Tab-separated table of C-alpha atoms and ligand atoms in Angstrom:
chain	number	residue	atom	x	y	z
S	1	MET	CA	7.566	-5.089	-16.286
S	2	LYS	CA	5.129	-2.659	-14.722
S	3	TYR	CA	5.532	-1.543	-11.121
S	4	TYR	CA	2.439	0.170	-9.787
S	5	ILE	CA	2.052	1.567	-6.285
S	6	MET	CA	-1.370	1.666	-4.652
S	7	PHE	CA	-0.970	4.515	-2.196
S	8	GLY	CA	-3.134	6.060	0.529
S	9	PRO	CA	-3.983	6.148	4.227
S	10	PRO	CA	-5.284	3.077	6.081
S	11	GLY	CA	-8.816	2.198	5.026
S	12	ALA	CA	-8.605	4.060	1.698
S	13	GLY	CA	-9.401	0.856	-0.233
S	14	LYS	CA	-5.892	-0.076	-1.423
S	15	GLY	CA	-6.362	-3.822	-0.961
S	16	THR	CA	-9.937	-3.809	-2.224
S	17	HIS	CA	-9.176	-2.002	-5.481
S	18	ALA	CA	-5.850	-3.784	-5.962
S	19	ALA	CA	-7.815	-7.019	-6.403
S	20	ALA	CA	-9.699	-5.607	-9.418
S	21	VAL	CA	-6.616	-3.964	-10.964
S	22	ARG	CA	-4.499	-7.108	-10.517
S	23	GLU	CA	-7.013	-9.230	-12.352
S	24	LYS	CA	-7.517	-6.843	-15.254
S	25	TYR	CA	-3.813	-6.224	-15.904
S	26	ASN	CA	-2.290	-9.606	-14.884
S	27	LEU	CA	-0.275	-8.116	-12.034
S	28	CYS	CA	1.002	-9.728	-8.855
S	29	HIS	CA	-0.609	-7.965	-5.881
S	30	LEU	CA	1.916	-7.557	-3.059
S	31	SER	CA	0.598	-6.263	0.253
S	32	THR	CA	3.322	-5.866	2.876
S	33	GLY	CA	0.597	-5.798	5.566
S	34	GLU	CA	-0.682	-9.172	4.380
S	35	LEU	CA	2.815	-10.628	4.119
S	36	LEU	CA	3.455	-9.483	7.705
S	37	ARG	CA	0.150	-10.934	8.937
S	38	ALA	CA	1.104	-14.258	7.296
S	39	GLU	CA	4.392	-14.215	9.269
S	40	ILE	CA	2.434	-13.533	12.475
S	41	ALA	CA	0.065	-16.429	11.708
S	42	LYS	CA	3.079	-18.725	11.139
S	43	GLY	CA	4.517	-17.624	14.475
S	44	SER	CA	7.913	-16.848	12.924
S	45	GLU	CA	10.465	-14.723	14.751
S	46	LEU	CA	9.940	-11.950	12.213
S	47	GLY	CA	6.175	-12.171	12.802
S	48	LEU	CA	6.568	-12.016	16.555
S	49	HIS	CA	8.705	-8.883	16.348
S	50	ALA	CA	6.397	-7.285	13.765
S	51	LYS	CA	3.255	-7.961	15.803
S	52	SER	CA	4.262	-5.758	18.712
S	53	LEU	CA	4.880	-2.834	16.314
S	54	ILE	CA	1.753	-3.424	14.196
S	55	ASP	CA	-0.461	-3.650	17.298
S	56	LYS	CA	0.789	-0.216	18.385
S	57	GLY	CA	0.153	1.312	14.962
S	58	SER	CA	3.881	1.807	14.314
S	59	LEU	CA	5.762	0.805	11.182
S	60	VAL	CA	8.092	-2.193	11.086
S	61	PRO	CA	11.719	-1.443	10.089
S	62	ASP	CA	12.317	-0.578	6.414
S	63	SER	CA	14.794	-3.455	5.999
S	64	VAL	CA	12.116	-6.017	6.971
S	65	VAL	CA	9.550	-5.007	4.360
S	66	GLU	CA	12.188	-4.321	1.711
S	67	GLY	CA	13.550	-7.852	2.159
S	68	MET	CA	10.076	-9.317	1.723
S	69	ILE	CA	9.398	-7.252	-1.396
S	70	GLU	CA	12.729	-8.122	-3.026
S	71	ASN	CA	12.116	-11.839	-2.356
S	72	GLN	CA	8.780	-11.607	-4.126
S	73	PHE	CA	10.289	-9.738	-7.101
S	74	ASN	CA	12.778	-12.612	-7.430
S	75	GLU	CA	10.290	-15.436	-7.009
S	76	VAL	CA	7.117	-14.438	-8.837
S	77	LYS	CA	7.020	-15.318	-12.529
S	78	GLY	CA	4.482	-15.137	-15.316
S	79	VAL	CA	2.969	-11.729	-14.564
S	80	ALA	CA	2.990	-8.431	-16.463
S	81	GLY	CA	4.146	-6.619	-13.360
S	82	PHE	CA	3.589	-5.911	-9.671
S	83	LEU	CA	0.999	-3.932	-7.795
S	84	LEU	CA	2.438	-2.775	-4.485
S	85	ASP	CA	-0.088	-2.146	-1.718
S	86	GLY	CA	1.076	-0.508	1.498
S	87	PHE	CA	4.684	-0.241	0.278
S	88	PRO	CA	6.600	2.049	0.203
S	89	ARG	CA	5.480	3.809	3.388
S	90	THR	CA	8.568	5.924	4.195
S	91	LEU	CA	10.909	8.055	2.109
S	92	GLY	CA	13.674	5.551	2.894
S	93	GLN	CA	11.567	2.720	1.454
S	94	ALA	CA	10.746	4.788	-1.649
S	95	ARG	CA	14.433	5.518	-2.295
S	96	ASP	CA	15.414	1.908	-1.628
S	97	LEU	CA	12.647	0.684	-3.959
S	98	ASP	CA	14.075	2.910	-6.704
S	99	ALA	CA	17.501	1.353	-6.082
S	100	ILE	CA	16.119	-2.217	-6.018
S	101	LEU	CA	14.333	-1.592	-9.326
S	102	ALA	CA	17.319	0.182	-10.901
S	103	LYS	CA	19.432	-2.941	-10.221
S	104	ARG	CA	16.875	-4.845	-12.310
S	105	GLY	CA	16.858	-2.197	-15.056
S	106	GLU	CA	13.335	-1.228	-14.049
S	107	GLU	CA	11.503	1.701	-12.444
S	108	VAL	CA	8.205	2.601	-10.776
S	109	THR	CA	5.566	2.942	-13.493
S	110	ALA	CA	2.977	5.019	-11.639
S	111	VAL	CA	1.513	5.775	-8.222
S	112	ILE	CA	-2.256	5.528	-7.792
S	113	SER	CA	-3.150	7.515	-4.706
S	114	LEU	CA	-6.497	6.941	-2.994
S	115	MET	CA	-7.404	10.030	-1.006
S	116	ILE	CA	-9.860	10.058	1.903
S	117	SER	CA	-10.202	12.309	4.967
S	118	ASP	CA	-9.104	11.270	8.461
S	119	GLU	CA	-12.784	11.110	9.424
S	120	THR	CA	-13.459	8.601	6.625
S	121	VAL	CA	-10.386	6.577	7.682
S	122	LYS	CA	-11.923	6.178	11.128
S	123	GLN	CA	-15.347	5.189	9.766
S	124	ARG	CA	-13.943	2.694	7.260
S	125	ILE	CA	-11.659	1.020	9.807
S	126	ALA	CA	-14.463	0.759	12.366
S	127	HIS	CA	-16.546	-0.950	9.669
S	128	ARG	CA	-13.674	-3.281	8.656
S	129	ALA	CA	-12.905	-4.200	12.287
S	130	ALA	CA	-16.302	-5.877	12.531
S	131	ILE	CA	-15.752	-7.845	9.298
S	132	GLU	CA	-12.069	-8.853	9.226
S	133	GLY	CA	-11.221	-8.991	12.925
S	134	ARG	CA	-7.768	-7.419	12.532
S	135	ALA	CA	-6.218	-6.652	15.930
S	136	ASP	CA	-4.825	-3.323	14.697
S	137	ASP	CA	-8.328	-2.212	13.577
S	138	ALA	CA	-9.870	-2.788	16.995
S	139	SER	CA	-8.278	-0.142	19.206
S	140	GLU	CA	-8.970	3.564	18.837
S	141	GLU	CA	-5.495	4.406	20.092
S	142	THR	CA	-3.891	2.191	17.424
S	143	ILE	CA	-6.047	3.706	14.678
S	144	ASN	CA	-5.125	7.246	15.758
S	145	ASN	CA	-1.473	6.230	15.772
S	146	ARG	CA	-1.730	4.786	12.256
S	147	ILE	CA	-3.295	8.026	11.026
S	148	LYS	CA	-0.481	10.004	12.665
S	149	THR	CA	2.129	7.635	11.215
S	150	TYR	CA	0.581	8.092	7.773
S	151	HIS	CA	0.763	11.904	7.963
S	152	THR	CA	4.283	12.102	9.369
S	153	GLN	CA	6.054	9.236	7.576
S	154	THR	CA	4.058	8.278	4.488
S	155	GLU	CA	2.489	11.497	3.205
S	156	PRO	CA	5.878	13.006	2.213
S	157	LEU	CA	5.996	10.363	-0.547
S	158	ILE	CA	3.371	12.373	-2.436
S	159	GLU	CA	5.928	15.111	-3.171
S	160	TYR	CA	8.600	12.510	-3.916
S	161	TYR	CA	6.513	10.897	-6.662
S	162	LYS	CA	5.101	14.215	-7.914
S	163	ALA	CA	8.695	15.314	-8.524
S	164	GLN	CA	9.160	12.167	-10.640
S	165	GLY	CA	5.925	12.911	-12.575
S	166	LYS	CA	4.471	9.570	-11.450
S	167	TYR	CA	1.766	10.676	-9.028
S	168	HIS	CA	-1.943	10.188	-9.880
S	169	GLU	CA	-4.707	10.906	-7.400
S	170	VAL	CA	-8.253	9.586	-7.058
S	171	GLN	CA	-10.750	11.055	-4.588
S	172	ALA	CA	-11.912	7.762	-3.072
S	173	GLU	CA	-14.733	9.106	-0.906
S	174	GLU	CA	-17.639	7.863	-3.043
S	175	PRO	CA	-20.259	6.025	-0.985
S	176	THR	CA	-19.888	2.625	-2.685
S	177	ILE	CA	-16.904	0.399	-3.456
S	178	GLU	CA	-18.150	0.070	-7.066
S	179	GLN	CA	-18.093	3.844	-7.632
S	180	ASN	CA	-14.567	4.165	-6.241
S	181	ARG	CA	-13.383	1.123	-8.195
S	182	ALA	CA	-14.724	2.638	-11.420
S	183	LYS	CA	-12.614	5.750	-10.778
S	184	VAL	CA	-9.494	3.663	-10.131
S	185	LEU	CA	-10.002	1.565	-13.279
S	186	ALA	CA	-10.627	4.698	-15.374
S	187	LEU	CA	-7.348	6.156	-14.118
S	188	MET	CA	-5.521	2.893	-14.879
S	189	GLU	CA	-6.752	3.066	-18.449
S	190	THR	CA	-5.301	6.535	-18.959
S	191	ILE	CA	-1.966	5.418	-17.447
S	192	GLU	CA	-1.752	2.205	-19.494
S	193	LYS	CA	-2.341	4.098	-22.765
P	201	AMP	P1	-1.702	-2.609	6.136
P	201	AMP	O1	-2.308	-3.959	6.014
P	201	AMP	O2	-1.076	-2.115	4.872
P	201	AMP	O3	-2.649	-1.599	6.751
P	201	AMP	O4	-0.496	-2.756	7.177
P	201	AMP	C1	-0.716	-3.137	8.531
P	201	AMP	C2	0.498	-2.773	9.374
P	201	AMP	O5	1.644	-3.501	8.911
P	201	AMP	C3	0.915	-1.314	9.327
P	201	AMP	O6	0.178	-0.502	10.241
P	201	AMP	C4	2.391	-1.422	9.716
P	201	AMP	O7	2.541	-1.635	11.111
P	201	AMP	C5	2.824	-2.698	9.011
P	201	AMP	N1	3.301	-2.398	7.629
P	201	AMP	C6	2.684	-2.721	6.457
P	201	AMP	N2	3.385	-2.275	5.398
P	201	AMP	C7	4.478	-1.646	5.910
P	201	AMP	C8	5.571	-0.947	5.345
P	201	AMP	N3	5.694	-0.786	4.003
P	201	AMP	N4	6.503	-0.433	6.179
P	201	AMP	C9	6.407	-0.588	7.511
P	201	AMP	N5	5.395	-1.205	8.128
P	201	AMP	C10	4.422	-1.743	7.344
């Protein structure tokens, strides 16, 4: 099985490009953000607890997202692999993911990192707020917090995966989705070879 990680700051296009990659390579796209939003929509206890953290732009506890990911690894059948979007987001999650995969005799295949500037993050999220209506896209304070959270807690993963020789970066600042998608798909082809 393949285990790809779609990595990058909020608004980099992880979910958007994951859709194209999933289809082409028969992968299961797992977005921890979407799984959490589904829990919020259901009104579950987990969702209720997660909502207060998400609305502030903070991360939910590692154990919560790791549990959701492991459940999906156990349940989903008939795919060539998984495409993780928005997970891992902390060094703890990255180490735990390695352990979860090792138990299954598997490992991370590659990390596809979508790089955009903080300025572009703000522009993209402002644009998305009008389209998707996500509560955590609507407040400037929450967006700034998510950017800060990305730099302090998530960015260190770049070195972690570079050290494993699994890190691949795409400059995802092209003006259109199509141009950025073409770069991501070209990178996937070199990795899959
Ligand atoms: P996303 O849809 O990936 O932008 O995620 C939306 C929000 O869900 C994030 O700002 C976090 O509050 C929470 N979240 C998503 N994935 C994770 C994760 N791997 N670890 C902790 N919190 C997460």
